[in-house]
PDB file of C-alpha atoms in Angstrom:
ATOM      1  CA  MET E1367       5.485  -9.971   4.571  1.00  0.00           C
ATOM      2  CA  ASN E1368       8.128  -8.192   7.166  1.00  0.00           C
ATOM      3  CA  ASP E1369       7.501  -4.659   8.672  1.00  0.00           C
ATOM      4  CA  LYS E1370       8.568  -2.923   5.335  1.00  0.00           C
ATOM      5  CA  PRO E1371       6.977  -4.568   2.392  1.00  0.00           C
ATOM      6  CA  SER E1372       8.597  -4.371  -1.028  1.00  0.00           C
ATOM      7  CA  VAL E1373       6.879  -3.475  -4.393  1.00  0.00           C
ATOM      8  CA  LEU E1374       8.238  -3.838  -7.672  1.00  0.00           C
ATOM      9  CA  PHE E1375       6.474  -2.464 -10.522  1.00  0.00           C
ATOM     10  CA  VAL E1376       7.552  -3.903 -13.795  1.00  0.00           C
ATOM     11  CA  CYS E1377       6.741  -2.850 -17.881  1.00  0.00           C
ATOM     12  CA  VAL E1378       8.468  -2.782 -20.984  1.00  0.00           C
ATOM     13  CA  HIS E1379      10.720  -0.154 -20.912  1.00  0.00           C
ATOM     14  CA  ASN E1380      10.587   1.140 -17.311  1.00  0.00           C
ATOM     15  CA  ALA E1381       9.971   4.480 -18.843  1.00  0.00           C
ATOM     16  CA  GLY E1382       5.923   5.662 -18.441  1.00  0.00           C
ATOM     17  CA  ARG E1383       4.039   3.362 -16.208  1.00  0.00           C
ATOM     18  CA  SER E1384       5.859   1.569 -13.502  1.00  0.00           C
ATOM     19  CA  GLN E1385       8.273   4.739 -12.967  1.00  0.00           C
ATOM     20  CA  MET E1386       4.533   6.953 -12.110  1.00  0.00           C
ATOM     21  CA  ALA E1387       3.372   3.990 -10.272  1.00  0.00           C
ATOM     22  CA  ALA E1388       6.469   3.880  -8.410  1.00  0.00           C
ATOM     23  CA  GLY E1389       6.306   7.698  -8.119  1.00  0.00           C
ATOM     24  CA  TRP E1390       2.928   7.655  -6.569  1.00  0.00           C
ATOM     25  CA  LEU E1391       3.409   5.118  -4.266  1.00  0.00           C
ATOM     26  CA  ARG E1392       6.927   6.885  -2.572  1.00  0.00           C
ATOM     27  CA  HIS E1393       4.685   9.933  -2.459  1.00  0.00           C
ATOM     28  CA  LEU E1394       1.640   8.039  -0.681  1.00  0.00           C
ATOM     29  CA  ALA E1395       3.887   5.364   1.556  1.00  0.00           C
ATOM     30  CA  GLY E1396       6.397   7.622   2.391  1.00  0.00           C
ATOM     31  CA  ASP E1397       9.200   5.440   3.960  1.00  0.00           C
ATOM     32  CA  THR E1398       6.710   2.475   4.629  1.00  0.00           C
ATOM     33  CA  VAL E1399       7.459   0.581   1.459  1.00  0.00           C
ATOM     34  CA  GLU E1400      10.456  -0.323  -0.217  1.00  0.00           C
ATOM     35  CA  VAL E1401       9.802   0.672  -4.036  1.00  0.00           C
ATOM     36  CA  ARG E1402      11.196  -0.543  -7.092  1.00  0.00           C
ATOM     37  CA  SER E1403      10.471  -0.447 -10.960  1.00  0.00           C
ATOM     38  CA  ALA E1404      12.216  -2.159 -13.716  1.00  0.00           C
ATOM     39  CA  GLY E1405      11.819  -2.908 -17.090  1.00  0.00           C
ATOM     40  CA  SER E1406      11.993  -5.973 -19.634  1.00  0.00           C
ATOM     41  CA  ALA E1407      14.179  -3.696 -22.355  1.00  0.00           C
ATOM     42  CA  PRO E1408      14.497  -0.283 -20.458  1.00  0.00           C
ATOM     43  CA  ALA E1409      14.446   2.884 -22.321  1.00  0.00           C
ATOM     44  CA  GLY E1410      17.241   5.530 -22.185  1.00  0.00           C
ATOM     45  CA  ARG E1411      15.308   7.588 -20.418  1.00  0.00           C
ATOM     46  CA  VAL E1412      12.121   8.101 -18.389  1.00  0.00           C
ATOM     47  CA  ASN E1413       8.783   9.739 -20.517  1.00  0.00           C
ATOM     48  CA  PRO E1414       8.996  13.203 -21.137  1.00  0.00           C
ATOM     49  CA  ALA E1415       4.747  13.215 -20.870  1.00  0.00           C
ATOM     50  CA  ALA E1416       5.000  10.827 -17.412  1.00  0.00           C
ATOM     51  CA  VAL E1417       7.497  13.541 -16.252  1.00  0.00           C
ATOM     52  CA  GLU E1418       5.393  16.257 -16.631  1.00  0.00           C
ATOM     53  CA  ALA E1419       1.942  14.413 -15.623  1.00  0.00           C
ATOM     54  CA  MET E1420       3.502  13.752 -12.567  1.00  0.00           C
ATOM     55  CA  ARG E1421       4.789  17.091 -12.069  1.00  0.00           C
ATOM     56  CA  GLU E1422       1.411  18.603 -12.381  1.00  0.00           C
ATOM     57  CA  VAL E1423       0.338  16.798  -8.701  1.00  0.00           C
ATOM     58  CA  GLY E1424       3.811  17.566  -7.235  1.00  0.00           C
ATOM     59  CA  ILE E1425       5.820  14.832  -7.804  1.00  0.00           C
ATOM     60  CA  ASP E1426       9.227  14.565  -9.168  1.00  0.00           C
ATOM     61  CA  ILE E1427      10.140  11.621 -11.404  1.00  0.00           C
ATOM     62  CA  THR E1428      13.061  13.605 -13.182  1.00  0.00           C
ATOM     63  CA  GLY E1429      15.650  11.788 -11.050  1.00  0.00           C
ATOM     64  CA  GLN E1430      14.527   8.391 -12.052  1.00  0.00           C
ATOM     65  CA  THR E1431      16.342   6.015 -14.591  1.00  0.00           C
ATOM     66  CA  PRO E1432      14.848   2.902 -16.335  1.00  0.00           C
ATOM     67  CA  ARG E1433      16.436  -0.350 -14.981  1.00  0.00           C
ATOM     68  CA  LEU E1434      16.769  -3.953 -16.552  1.00  0.00           C
ATOM     69  CA  LEU E1435      14.624  -6.412 -14.396  1.00  0.00           C
ATOM     70  CA  ARG E1436      16.614  -8.592 -12.620  1.00  0.00           C
ATOM     71  CA  TYR E1437      15.712 -11.823 -11.249  1.00  0.00           C
ATOM     72  CA  GLU E1438      17.252 -11.044  -7.807  1.00  0.00           C
ATOM     73  CA  THR E1439      15.053  -7.827  -7.471  1.00  0.00           C
ATOM     74  CA  ALA E1440      12.011 -10.015  -8.414  1.00  0.00           C
ATOM     75  CA  GLU E1441      12.543 -12.581  -6.020  1.00  0.00           C
ATOM     76  CA  SER E1442      13.079 -10.432  -3.288  1.00  0.00           C
ATOM     77  CA  SER E1443       9.919  -8.248  -3.789  1.00  0.00           C
ATOM     78  CA  ASP E1444       6.849  -9.363  -1.808  1.00  0.00           C
ATOM     79  CA  VAL E1445       4.338  -7.933  -4.471  1.00  0.00           C
ATOM     80  CA  ILE E1446       5.347  -7.825  -8.464  1.00  0.00           C
ATOM     81  CA  VAL E1447       2.923  -5.429 -10.135  1.00  0.00           C
ATOM     82  CA  THR E1448       3.105  -6.137 -13.946  1.00  0.00           C
ATOM     83  CA  MET E1449       2.100  -3.788 -16.589  1.00  0.00           C
ATOM     84  CA  GLY E1450       2.515  -5.463 -19.800  1.00  0.00           C
ATOM     85  CA  CYS E1451       5.924  -6.565 -19.616  1.00  0.00           C
ATOM     86  CA  GLY E1452       5.091 -10.043 -21.200  1.00  0.00           C
ATOM     87  CA  ASP E1453       6.750 -13.156 -20.840  1.00  0.00           C
ATOM     88  CA  ALA E1454       9.769 -11.300 -19.542  1.00  0.00           C
ATOM     89  CA  CYS E1455       8.666 -11.104 -16.025  1.00  0.00           C
ATOM     90  CA  PRO E1456       9.588 -14.425 -13.881  1.00  0.00           C
ATOM     91  CA  VAL E1457       7.022 -16.048 -12.013  1.00  0.00           C
ATOM     92  CA  PHE E1458       7.994 -17.266  -8.340  1.00  0.00           C
ATOM     93  CA  PRO E1459       5.785 -19.543  -5.771  1.00  0.00           C
ATOM     94  CA  GLY E1460       4.364 -17.385  -3.175  1.00  0.00           C
ATOM     95  CA  LYS E1461       5.010 -14.140  -4.406  1.00  0.00           C
ATOM     96  CA  ARG E1462       2.167 -11.803  -4.641  1.00  0.00           C
ATOM     97  CA  TYR E1463       1.450 -10.525  -8.414  1.00  0.00           C
ATOM     98  CA  GLU E1464      -0.796  -7.947 -10.134  1.00  0.00           C
ATOM     99  CA  ASP E1465      -1.268  -7.524 -13.624  1.00  0.00           C
ATOM    100  CA  TRP E1466      -2.468  -4.134 -14.527  1.00  0.00           C
ATOM    101  CA  LYS E1467      -3.793  -3.556 -17.890  1.00  0.00           C
ATOM    102  CA  LEU E1468      -3.144   0.157 -18.629  1.00  0.00           C
ATOM    103  CA  GLU E1469      -2.665   1.759 -21.926  1.00  0.00           C
ATOM    104  CA  ASP E1470       1.053   2.108 -22.764  1.00  0.00           C
ATOM    105  CA  PRO E1471       1.696   5.979 -22.388  1.00  0.00           C
ATOM    106  CA  ALA E1472       5.186   5.598 -24.657  1.00  0.00           C
ATOM    107  CA  GLY E1473       4.527   8.029 -27.908  1.00  0.00           C
ATOM    108  CA  LYS E1474       1.502  10.005 -26.096  1.00  0.00           C
ATOM    109  CA  GLY E1475       1.855  14.089 -24.952  1.00  0.00           C
ATOM    110  CA  VAL E1476       0.826  14.799 -21.931  1.00  0.00           C
ATOM    111  CA  ASP E1477      -3.137  15.397 -22.593  1.00  0.00           C
ATOM    112  CA  SER E1478      -3.088  11.401 -23.254  1.00  0.00           C
ATOM    113  CA  VAL E1479      -0.645  10.432 -20.206  1.00  0.00           C
ATOM    114  CA  ARG E1480      -2.614  11.971 -17.453  1.00  0.00           C
ATOM    115  CA  PRO E1481      -6.098   9.394 -17.709  1.00  0.00           C
ATOM    116  CA  ILE E1482      -3.154   7.290 -17.490  1.00  0.00           C
ATOM    117  CA  ARG E1483      -1.511   8.402 -14.551  1.00  0.00           C
ATOM    118  CA  ASP E1484      -5.144   8.965 -12.530  1.00  0.00           C
ATOM    119  CA  GLU E1485      -5.699   5.347 -13.129  1.00  0.00           C
ATOM    120  CA  ILE E1486      -2.569   4.699 -11.511  1.00  0.00           C
ATOM    121  CA  ARG E1487      -2.765   6.623  -8.524  1.00  0.00           C
ATOM    122  CA  THR E1488      -6.385   4.374  -8.253  1.00  0.00           C
ATOM    123  CA  ARG E1489      -4.652   1.791  -8.383  1.00  0.00           C
ATOM    124  CA  VAL E1490      -1.685   2.307  -6.031  1.00  0.00           C
ATOM    125  CA  GLU E1491      -3.823   3.792  -3.525  1.00  0.00           C
ATOM    126  CA  GLN E1492      -5.848   0.334  -3.516  1.00  0.00           C
ATOM    127  CA  LEU E1493      -2.663  -1.435  -2.860  1.00  0.00           C
ATOM    128  CA  LEU E1494      -1.484   0.695   0.151  1.00  0.00           C
ATOM    129  CA  ALA E1495      -4.706  -0.226   1.767  1.00  0.00           C
ATOM    130  CA  GLU E1496      -4.265  -3.887   1.550  1.00  0.00           C
ATOM    131  CA  LEU E1497      -0.230  -3.774   2.247  1.00  0.00           C
ATOM    132  CA  ARG E1498      -1.345  -1.778   5.605  1.00  0.00           C
ATOM    133  CA  ALA E1499      -4.255  -4.149   6.481  1.00  0.00           C
ATOM    134  CA  THR E1500      -1.620  -6.954   6.170  1.00  0.00           C
ATOM    135  CA  THR E1501       1.723  -5.502   8.063  1.00  0.00           C
TER     136      THR E1501
END
């Protein structure tokens, strides 16, 4: 990895889990990690319950837009974290992959999204600690 590793978070809609993970990593890592997120079938907007859950912890993800997963983005990422994107996630030799089994927040209220948000934070903190140990 170079001095500034890049992490790509991928889920189906790029509207909940991956946006919360990207928000946490931006918040915790600052400009030391390039943060990317995408979806295999992106939604039209970020999940409002995810936005509210993140706002509660002081992280604003309202300016984010769900994006389509592009081959080039995955290929140029150092770490690819999948969260239920299925077979749509490309696999590249030599990349670090993690598959986080997380409940999908789609259609859930903020009360149900909070535990997902907190689980994502724990996983992002662990990932960041591992990245810092290797750079």
